[in-house]
Structures are given as structure tokens and as C-alpha cells.
C-alpha positions as CSV (number, residue, x, y, z in Angstrom):
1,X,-37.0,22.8,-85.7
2,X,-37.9,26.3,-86.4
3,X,-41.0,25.5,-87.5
4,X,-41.2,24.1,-84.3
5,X,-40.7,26.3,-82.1
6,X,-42.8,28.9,-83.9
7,X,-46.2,26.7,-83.8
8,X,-44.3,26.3,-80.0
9,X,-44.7,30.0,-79.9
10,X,-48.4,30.5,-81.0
11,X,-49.5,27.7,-78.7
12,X,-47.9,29.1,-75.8
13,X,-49.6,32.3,-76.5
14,X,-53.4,30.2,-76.6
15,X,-54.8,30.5,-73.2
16,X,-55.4,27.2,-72.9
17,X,-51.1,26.1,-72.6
18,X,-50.9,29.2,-71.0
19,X,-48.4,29.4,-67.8
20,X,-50.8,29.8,-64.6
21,X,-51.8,28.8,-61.5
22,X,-54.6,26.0,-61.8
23,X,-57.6,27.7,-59.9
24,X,-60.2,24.9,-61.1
25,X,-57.9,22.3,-59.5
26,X,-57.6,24.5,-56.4
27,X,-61.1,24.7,-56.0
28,X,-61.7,20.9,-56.5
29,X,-59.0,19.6,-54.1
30,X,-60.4,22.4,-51.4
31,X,-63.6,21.2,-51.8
32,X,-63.2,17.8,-50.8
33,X,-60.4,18.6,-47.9
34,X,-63.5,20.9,-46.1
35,X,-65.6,18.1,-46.7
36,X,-63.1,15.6,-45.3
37,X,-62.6,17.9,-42.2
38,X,-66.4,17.7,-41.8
39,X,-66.5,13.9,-42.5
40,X,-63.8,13.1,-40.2
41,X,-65.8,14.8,-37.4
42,X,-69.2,12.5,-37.8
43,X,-66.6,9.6,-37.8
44,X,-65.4,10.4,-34.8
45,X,-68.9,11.5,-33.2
46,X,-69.1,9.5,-29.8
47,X,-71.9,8.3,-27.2
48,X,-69.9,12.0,-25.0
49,X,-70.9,14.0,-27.9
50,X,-73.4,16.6,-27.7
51,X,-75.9,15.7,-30.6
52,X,-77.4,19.0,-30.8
53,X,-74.2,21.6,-31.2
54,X,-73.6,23.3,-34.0
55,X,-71.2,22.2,-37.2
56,X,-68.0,24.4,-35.5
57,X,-68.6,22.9,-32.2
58,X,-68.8,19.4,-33.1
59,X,-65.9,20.0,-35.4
60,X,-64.1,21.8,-32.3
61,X,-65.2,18.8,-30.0
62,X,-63.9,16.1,-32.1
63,X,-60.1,15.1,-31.4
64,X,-59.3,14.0,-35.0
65,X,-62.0,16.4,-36.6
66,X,-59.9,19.0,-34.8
67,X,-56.9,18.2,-36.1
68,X,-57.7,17.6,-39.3
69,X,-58.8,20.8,-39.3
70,X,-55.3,22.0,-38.3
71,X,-54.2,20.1,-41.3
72,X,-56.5,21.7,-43.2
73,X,-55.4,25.5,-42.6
74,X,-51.6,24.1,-42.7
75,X,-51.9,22.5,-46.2
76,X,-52.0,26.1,-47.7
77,X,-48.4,26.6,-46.6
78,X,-47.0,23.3,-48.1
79,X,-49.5,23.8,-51.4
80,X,-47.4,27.4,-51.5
81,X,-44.2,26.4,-50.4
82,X,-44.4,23.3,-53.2
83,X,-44.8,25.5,-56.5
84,X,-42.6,28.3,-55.1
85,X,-39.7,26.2,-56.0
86,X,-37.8,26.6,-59.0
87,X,-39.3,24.6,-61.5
88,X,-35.9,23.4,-62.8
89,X,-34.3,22.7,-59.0
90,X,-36.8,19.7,-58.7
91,X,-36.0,18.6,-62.0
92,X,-32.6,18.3,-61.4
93,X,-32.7,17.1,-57.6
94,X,-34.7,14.5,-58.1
95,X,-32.0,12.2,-56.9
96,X,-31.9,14.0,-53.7
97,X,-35.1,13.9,-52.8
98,X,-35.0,10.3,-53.7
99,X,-32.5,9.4,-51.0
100,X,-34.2,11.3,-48.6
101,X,-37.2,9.1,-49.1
102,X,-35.2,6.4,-48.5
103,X,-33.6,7.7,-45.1
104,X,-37.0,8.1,-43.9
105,X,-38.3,4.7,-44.7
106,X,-35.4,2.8,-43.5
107,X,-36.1,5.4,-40.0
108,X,-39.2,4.2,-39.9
109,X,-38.5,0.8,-40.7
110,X,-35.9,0.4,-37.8
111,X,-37.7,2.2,-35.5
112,X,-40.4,1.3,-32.8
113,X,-43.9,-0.4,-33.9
114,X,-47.0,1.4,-34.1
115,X,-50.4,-0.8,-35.0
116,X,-48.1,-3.9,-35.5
117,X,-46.5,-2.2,-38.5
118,X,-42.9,-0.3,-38.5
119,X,-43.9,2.2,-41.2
120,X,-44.5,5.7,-38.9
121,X,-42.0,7.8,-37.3
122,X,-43.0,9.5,-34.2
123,X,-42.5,13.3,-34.2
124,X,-44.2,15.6,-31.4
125,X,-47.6,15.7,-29.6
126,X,-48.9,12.1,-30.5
127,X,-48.1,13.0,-34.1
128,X,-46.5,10.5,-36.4
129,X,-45.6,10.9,-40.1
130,X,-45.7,7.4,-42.4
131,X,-42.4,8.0,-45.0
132,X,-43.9,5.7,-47.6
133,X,-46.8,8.1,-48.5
134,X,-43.5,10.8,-49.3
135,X,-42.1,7.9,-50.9
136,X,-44.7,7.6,-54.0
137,X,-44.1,11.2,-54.5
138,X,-40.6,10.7,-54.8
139,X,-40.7,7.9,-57.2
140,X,-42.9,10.2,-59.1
141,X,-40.5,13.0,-59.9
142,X,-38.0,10.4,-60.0
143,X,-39.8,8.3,-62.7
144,X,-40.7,11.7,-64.2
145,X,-36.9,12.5,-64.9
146,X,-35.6,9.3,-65.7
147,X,-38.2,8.8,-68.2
148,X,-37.9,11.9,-70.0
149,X,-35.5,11.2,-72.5
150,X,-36.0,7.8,-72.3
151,X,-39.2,5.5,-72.9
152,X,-38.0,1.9,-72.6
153,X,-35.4,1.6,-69.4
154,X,-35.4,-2.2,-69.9
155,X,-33.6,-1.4,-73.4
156,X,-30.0,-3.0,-72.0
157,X,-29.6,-5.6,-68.6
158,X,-27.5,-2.8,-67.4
159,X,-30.4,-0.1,-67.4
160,X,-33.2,-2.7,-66.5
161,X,-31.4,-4.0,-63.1
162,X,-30.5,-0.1,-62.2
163,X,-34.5,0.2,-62.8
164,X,-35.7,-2.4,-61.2
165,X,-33.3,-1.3,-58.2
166,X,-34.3,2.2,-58.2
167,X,-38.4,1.5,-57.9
168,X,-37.7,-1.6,-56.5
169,X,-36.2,-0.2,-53.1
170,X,-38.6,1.6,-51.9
171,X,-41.1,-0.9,-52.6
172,X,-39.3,-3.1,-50.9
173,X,-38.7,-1.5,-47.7
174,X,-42.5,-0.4,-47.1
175,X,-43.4,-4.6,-48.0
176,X,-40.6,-4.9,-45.4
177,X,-42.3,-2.1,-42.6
178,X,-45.8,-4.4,-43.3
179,X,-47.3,-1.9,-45.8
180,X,-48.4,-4.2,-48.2
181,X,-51.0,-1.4,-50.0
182,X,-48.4,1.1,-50.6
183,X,-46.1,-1.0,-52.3
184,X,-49.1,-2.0,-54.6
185,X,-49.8,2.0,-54.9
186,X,-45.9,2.0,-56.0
187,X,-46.0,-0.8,-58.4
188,X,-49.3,0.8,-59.9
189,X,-47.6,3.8,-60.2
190,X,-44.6,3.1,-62.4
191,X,-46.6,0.9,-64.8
192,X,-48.8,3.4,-65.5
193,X,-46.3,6.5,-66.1
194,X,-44.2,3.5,-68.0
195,X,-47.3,2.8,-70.2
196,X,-47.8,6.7,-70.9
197,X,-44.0,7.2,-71.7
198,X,-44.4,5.0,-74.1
199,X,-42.7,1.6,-73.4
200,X,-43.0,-1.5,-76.2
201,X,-45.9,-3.5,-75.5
202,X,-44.2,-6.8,-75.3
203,X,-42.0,-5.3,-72.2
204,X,-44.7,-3.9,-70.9
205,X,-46.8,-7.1,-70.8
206,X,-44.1,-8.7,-69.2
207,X,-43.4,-6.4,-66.7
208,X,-47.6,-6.4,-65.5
209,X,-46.6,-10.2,-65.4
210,X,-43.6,-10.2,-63.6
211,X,-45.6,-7.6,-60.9
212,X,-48.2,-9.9,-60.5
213,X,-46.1,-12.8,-59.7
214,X,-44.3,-10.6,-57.0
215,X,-47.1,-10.0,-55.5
216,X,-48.2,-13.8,-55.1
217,X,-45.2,-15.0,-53.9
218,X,-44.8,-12.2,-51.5
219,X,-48.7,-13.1,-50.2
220,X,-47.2,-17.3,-50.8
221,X,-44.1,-16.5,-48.6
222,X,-46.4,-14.9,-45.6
223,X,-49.2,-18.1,-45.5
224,X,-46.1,-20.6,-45.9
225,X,-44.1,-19.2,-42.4
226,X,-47.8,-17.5,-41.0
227,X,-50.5,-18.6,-41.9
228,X,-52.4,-17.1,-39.1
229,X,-51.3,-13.4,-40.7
230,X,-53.9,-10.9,-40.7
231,X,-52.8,-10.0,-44.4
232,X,-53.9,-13.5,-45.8
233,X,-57.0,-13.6,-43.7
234,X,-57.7,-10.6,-45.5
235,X,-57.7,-11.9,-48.7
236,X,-59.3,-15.3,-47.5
237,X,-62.2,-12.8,-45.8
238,X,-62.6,-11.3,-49.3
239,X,-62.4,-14.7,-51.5
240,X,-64.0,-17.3,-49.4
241,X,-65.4,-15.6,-46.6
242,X,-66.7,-18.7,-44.4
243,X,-63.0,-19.3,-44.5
244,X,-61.7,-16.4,-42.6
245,X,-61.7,-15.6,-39.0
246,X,-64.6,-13.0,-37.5
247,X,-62.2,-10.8,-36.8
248,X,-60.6,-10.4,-40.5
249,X,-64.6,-9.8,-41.6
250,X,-65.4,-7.4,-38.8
251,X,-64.5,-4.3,-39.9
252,X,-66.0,-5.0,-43.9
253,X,-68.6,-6.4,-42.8
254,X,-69.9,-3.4,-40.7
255,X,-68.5,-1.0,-43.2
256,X,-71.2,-2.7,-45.9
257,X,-73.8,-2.3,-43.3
258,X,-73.2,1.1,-42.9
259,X,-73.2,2.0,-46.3
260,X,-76.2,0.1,-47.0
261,X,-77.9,1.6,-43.5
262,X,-78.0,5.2,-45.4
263,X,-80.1,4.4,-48.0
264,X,-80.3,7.0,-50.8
265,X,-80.0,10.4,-48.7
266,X,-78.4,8.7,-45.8
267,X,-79.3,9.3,-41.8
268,X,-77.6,12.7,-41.4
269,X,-74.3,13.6,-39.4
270,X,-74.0,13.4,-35.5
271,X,-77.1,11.0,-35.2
272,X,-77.4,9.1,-32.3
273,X,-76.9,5.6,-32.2
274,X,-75.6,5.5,-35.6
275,X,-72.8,3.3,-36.5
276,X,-70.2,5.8,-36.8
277,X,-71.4,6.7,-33.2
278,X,-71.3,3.4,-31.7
279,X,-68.0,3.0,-33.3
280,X,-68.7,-0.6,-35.2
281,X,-66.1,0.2,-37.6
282,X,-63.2,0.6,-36.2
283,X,-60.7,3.7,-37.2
284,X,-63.6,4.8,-39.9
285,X,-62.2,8.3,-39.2
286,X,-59.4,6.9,-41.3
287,X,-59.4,4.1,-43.9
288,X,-63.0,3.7,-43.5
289,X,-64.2,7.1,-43.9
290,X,-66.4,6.0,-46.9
291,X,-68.2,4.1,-44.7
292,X,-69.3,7.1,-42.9
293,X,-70.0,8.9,-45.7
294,X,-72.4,6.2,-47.1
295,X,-74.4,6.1,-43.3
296,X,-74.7,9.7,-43.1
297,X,-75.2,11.1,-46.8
298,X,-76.5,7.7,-48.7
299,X,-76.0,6.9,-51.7
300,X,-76.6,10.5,-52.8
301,X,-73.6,11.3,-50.9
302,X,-71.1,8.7,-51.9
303,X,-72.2,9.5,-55.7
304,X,-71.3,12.9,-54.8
305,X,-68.3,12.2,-53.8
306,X,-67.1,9.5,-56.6
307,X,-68.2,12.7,-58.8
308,X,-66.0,14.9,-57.3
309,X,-62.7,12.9,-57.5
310,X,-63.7,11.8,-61.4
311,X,-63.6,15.8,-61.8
312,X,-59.9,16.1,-60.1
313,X,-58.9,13.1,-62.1
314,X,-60.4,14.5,-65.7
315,X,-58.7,18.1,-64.6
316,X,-55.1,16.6,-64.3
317,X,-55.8,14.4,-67.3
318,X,-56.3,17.8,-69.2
319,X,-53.6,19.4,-67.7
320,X,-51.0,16.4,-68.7
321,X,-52.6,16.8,-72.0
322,X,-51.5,20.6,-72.4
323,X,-48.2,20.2,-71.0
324,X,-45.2,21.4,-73.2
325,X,-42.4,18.7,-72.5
326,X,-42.4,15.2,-71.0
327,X,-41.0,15.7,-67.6
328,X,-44.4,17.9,-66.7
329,X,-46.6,15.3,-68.8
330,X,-45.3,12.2,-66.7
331,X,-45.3,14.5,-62.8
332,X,-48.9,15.2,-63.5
333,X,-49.8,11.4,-64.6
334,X,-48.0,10.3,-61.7
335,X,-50.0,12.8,-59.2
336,X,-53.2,11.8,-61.0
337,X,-52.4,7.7,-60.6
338,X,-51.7,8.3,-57.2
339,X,-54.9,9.9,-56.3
340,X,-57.2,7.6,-58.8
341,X,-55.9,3.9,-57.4
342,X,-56.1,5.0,-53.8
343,X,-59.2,5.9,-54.3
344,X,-59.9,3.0,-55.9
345,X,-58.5,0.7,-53.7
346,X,-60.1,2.8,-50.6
347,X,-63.4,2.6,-51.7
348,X,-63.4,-1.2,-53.0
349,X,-62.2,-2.4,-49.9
350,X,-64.9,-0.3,-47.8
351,X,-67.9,-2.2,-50.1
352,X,-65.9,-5.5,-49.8
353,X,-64.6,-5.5,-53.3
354,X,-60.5,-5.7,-52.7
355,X,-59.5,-7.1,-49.8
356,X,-58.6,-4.6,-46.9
357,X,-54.8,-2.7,-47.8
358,X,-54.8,0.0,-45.4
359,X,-55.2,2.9,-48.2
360,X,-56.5,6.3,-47.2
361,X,-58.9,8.5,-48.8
362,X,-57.1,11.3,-50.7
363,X,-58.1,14.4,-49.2
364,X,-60.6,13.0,-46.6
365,X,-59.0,10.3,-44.5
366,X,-57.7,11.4,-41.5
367,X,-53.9,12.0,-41.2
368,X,-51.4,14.4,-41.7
369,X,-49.3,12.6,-43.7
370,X,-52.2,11.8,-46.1
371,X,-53.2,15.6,-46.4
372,X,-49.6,16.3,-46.9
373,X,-48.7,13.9,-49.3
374,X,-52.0,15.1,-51.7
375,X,-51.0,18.8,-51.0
376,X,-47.5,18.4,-52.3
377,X,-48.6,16.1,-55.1
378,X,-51.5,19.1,-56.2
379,X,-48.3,21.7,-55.5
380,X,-46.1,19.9,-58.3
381,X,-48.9,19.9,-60.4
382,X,-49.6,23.8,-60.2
383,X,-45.8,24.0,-60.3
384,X,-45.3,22.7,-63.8
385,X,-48.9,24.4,-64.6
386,X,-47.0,27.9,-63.4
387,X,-43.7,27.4,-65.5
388,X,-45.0,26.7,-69.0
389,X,-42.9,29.7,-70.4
390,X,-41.2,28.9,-73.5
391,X,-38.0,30.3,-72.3
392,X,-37.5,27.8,-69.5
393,X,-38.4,24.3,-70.9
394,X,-36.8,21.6,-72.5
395,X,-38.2,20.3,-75.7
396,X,-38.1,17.1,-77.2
397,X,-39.6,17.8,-80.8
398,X,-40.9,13.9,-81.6
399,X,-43.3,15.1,-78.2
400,X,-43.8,18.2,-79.4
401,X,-45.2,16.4,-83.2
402,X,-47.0,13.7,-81.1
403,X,-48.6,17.0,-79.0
404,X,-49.3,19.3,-81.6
């Protein structure tokens, strides 16, 4: 153990495991949020917009552009107030923050309907908050902790049900609230950190299986008592489109056309009788933001994009790499799937490749709970980036020889 701790000692003294503050990761994240401020301002660009003001104005003019500028400038504060806390009171209040999770989605859940879904709680000035996006950062840290010491939870009965409960809940409650892509975010979530931790194979496979099955039944159990639901048109729209209604194609179909209407430099931002400005696909300031982005900047654009997330992904994979105990490894694996399957999801559902689950764009869809949720995922990241000292982490030496 010695020996250990003294090859501990001269990596920790390597810049590269040294404790900091990530700045490349700043630098990427800030990047794209400026980007999605802009972006959310040419989604929002109307037939009363004034096509020849400058950038600021027509960012100043635009209601959501506005705020998500406001957002923006606020994000700093929670990106601060995130990795000023003690590195060891999140570890060992995971549970708390768990619960509170919960509170909020069964708040939400309980609580009046907004867009046909109860999964947003109303807060001040038209502003709502969706718990379920706080939620996946919960289960994170929760995951994170629980998985530390232990890479199989499906060892006993006893320790699978209390898993299966744990993850399971929230996952539940947001199918419940009609948030059928979060739960899938969720599930992706905890197989992957599961698959990292280091869990048999055999159980693994099962578990993927077991998932999958849940997830048909669930999609089974709404056709059975609705088959008129906008969910299963959805997938119908995506599988046999001549199937589904107009009105489950609408929105994919013009998102495709707008992407394809940019070409390979796209039209430019704040163009008259553009799709964005005729508003063909609806709420493209939020879900459909790539759509946007493909009208106005082309193909050149979207690549440029796609680019810059692979780069924020590939950072946190480096950064889980050069982490000094499993707790920090799993956070920042759990921040990383996070980002990576929404914007999977996001994107393959704006080019008609998944089947429309309501996911927003990390970092450039509109919504404060969105920005938020990203911030304080980026925050935990910096925070275990920040507290790689020696003196204040656990070590579990089989990671340590698996690391070194």
C-alpha cells in the first residue's frame, strides 16, 4: 500500500492529475451556450422582426433569445456556487439530494398541466422549472456513491430490489408526469456508469434486456388503453410513416426540410421568409433548435456543431480517465452520458432518425432548466477536477492498479 501511495504521490505531482479548475472545459461549454443564445434568437425571428438590426438587437428583441440570455449571465453563479461546495459534503449527502429530487417530481407530478404533460412546476414571471432534468443529476451522484465500493448491486435479491427501487423511482414518476424521453435518458444513464463500474457481463446483458422490455410494454400499455396517443403516433410516424396521422409527421417532417433547405453554408440568420421565420416547426427555439441551425448555417454549421460537443465529450472522457478514486470517475461518466445521449437523441429525432422524445439540446435549447441542469452537471465536474489533493480522497487500491 505504500508503494501505492508513493507512485499516488508522484502522479499527483504530474500536471496532468493535477487538482485545478478545468479551463478547456470552461471554454468549450461557454462556447456553445453563446452560440445557443444566438441560435435561440434566429429561432424565434418573426414576420414583426426587424431583418436588418444588428446581432444585440435582435438578440434584445427576441422574447426567448432574451432570456436565454438571462440564463446565460446567470449560469456563472450556479457553475460557481456548484464547485464551491465541499467536495466531500456531496459525497456524503447524496441521499439528501436524492429525496429532494423526488419532492420535486412528485410537486410537479401532482400539480397543474402544462403542454399536456404534469412534469413543470410553475415558479414566477411565466417561468417554470421541469424536476426531472434535476432528477438525472441526482441519480448521478447517487449512482456515483453507491457504486463506489461496489460494482455489481444485483450481487444478493436484497441489494438488487433496493436498486432497482432507488433508479427505478424516479424513472417512474417522470414515465408517470408523460416524460417518456427522460426516463429513457435515466435508464441510459445507469447502464452506462453500471457498465464502467464494472458490472459481470451476464448481469449486465440481462439488465439491457430487462430495460428494453420495459420500455415496450410501457409503449404496449399506452396503444392497448390509447391508441390515439401522440407518443405511439410518434413512433408509428418514425416506422411506417403512411401510418401516422399529419399531425405526428408535421413537426419532423419540416424540421428535415429545413435542414435540407440550408444546403452546405446554410441561408444565414434573420432571413426573411425562412422557415424558422414563418414558424413551420413549431417550438424550434427548443427541442428543434437543430433544425434552425441546419436552415441558417448548413451543413457547415451543423458539422460545426456535432464537432464541438465530440470535443466536450472527449474532454470529460480524459478527465474521468485522470481521476484519482471511483466516486469522481463514475460523476464525470455520468455528466458525460448525460450530455452525449441527449444530444443524440436531440439531433436523431430532428433528421427523423428516433422518433420525437421531447429531449433538449445541451447548452442550446431554450430553457432554464436545461441551461441549469448542464451548468450544475459541468460544476460537479470541475468540482472533483478542483479536489484531486491526495490528502482528501478515498482510495481503493485494485482502482488505483487498474489506473496506474
Amino acid at each position: 500500500m505504500q508503494s501505492i501511495r508513493n507512485r499516488l504521490i508522484l502522479r499527483d505531482n504530474s500536471s496532468k492529475y493535477r487538482a485545478r479548475i478545468d479551463i478547456v472545459l470552461i471554454l468549450l461549454v461557454y462556447a456553445m451556450t453563446i452560440f445557443g443564445v444566438f441560435a435561440v434568437s434566429v429561432a424565434s425571428f418573426n414576420i414583426n422582426s426587424n431583418p436588418e438590426a444588428d446581432i444585440f438587437n435582435q438578440i434584445v428583441g427576441s422574447h426567448y433569445g432574451l432570456r436565454q440570455a438571462i440564463f446565460m449571465l446567470i449560469s456563472p453563479i450556479v457553475l460557481g456556487f456548484i464547485v464551491a461546495i465541499p467536495y466531500d459534503y456531496i459525497r456524503n449527502n447524496v441521499m439528501i439530494i436524492y429525496f429532494l429530487s423526488i419532492g420535486l417530481l412528485l410537486v410537479a407530478l401532482l400539480g397543474e398541466a402544462v403542454a399536456g404533460i404534469n412534469a413543470f412546476i410553475s415558479i414566477f414571471w411565466g417561468l417554470t422549472i421541469q424536476p426531472a432534468e434535476f432528477a438525472k443529476i441526482a441519480i448521478i451522484v447517487l449512482l456515483a456513491s453507491q457504486l463506489e465500493n461496489l460494482n455489481d448491486p444485483f450481487k444478493t435479491v436484497k441489494s438488487s430490489i433496493k436498486f432497482l427501487i432507488t433508479v427505478g423511482a424516479p424513472a417512474l414518476i417522470t414515465i408517470m408526469q408523460g416524460e417518456m424521453g427522460s426516463a429513457i435518458v435515466m435508464a441510459a444513464i445507469v447502464l452506462v456508469m453500471l457498465f464502467v463500474a464494472g458490472m459481470p457481463w451476464k448481469r449486465f446483458l440481462l439488465l439491457i434486456a430487462f430495460a428494453g422490455m420495459a420500455m415496450v410494454g410501457i409503449v404496449l400499455f399506452w396503444s392497448l388503453f390509447n391508441p390515439e396517443s401522440y407518443r405511439l403516433q410518434r413512433i408509428i410516424a418514425l416506422v411506417n410513416p403512411d401510418a401516422a396521422s399529419e399531425a405526428a409527421k408535421y413537426q419532423v417532417n419540416n424540421s428535415m426540410i429545413a435542414v435540407g433547405t440550408g444546403g452546405l453554408k446554410g441561408i444565414g440568420p434573420f432571413k426573411e421568409g425562412s422557415i424558422a421565420q414563418l414558424d413551420y416547426v413549431p417550438k424550434d427555439w427548443t427541442d428543434f433548435i437543430f433544425s434552425t441551425i441546419g436552415e441558417a448555417f448548413g451543413f457547415v454549421g451543423c458539422v460545426a456543431v456535432i464537432v464541438l460537443y465530440i470535443l466536450i465529450i472527449f474532454r470529460l472522457m480524459y478527465l474521468a480517465r485522470t481521476s484519482l478514486n471511483r466516486f469522481s470517475e463514475l460523476v464525470i461518466i455520468g455528466i458525460m452520458t448525460l450530455i452525449l445521449v441527449h444530444v443524440f437523441l436531440n439531433i436523431g429525432m430532428t433528421i427523423g432518425l428516433v422518433p420525437v422524445v421531447g429531449i433538449p439540446l445541451p447548452f442550446l435549447s431554450y430553457g432554464g432548466s436545461n441551461l441549469f441542469t448542464n451548468m450544475i452537471g459541468i460544476g460537479l465536474v470541475l468540482n472533483v477536477t478542483k479536489n484531486r489533493k491526495l490528502s482528501k480522497t478515498k482510495y481503493d487500491s485494485s482502482y488505483i492498479e487498474k489506473h496506474l
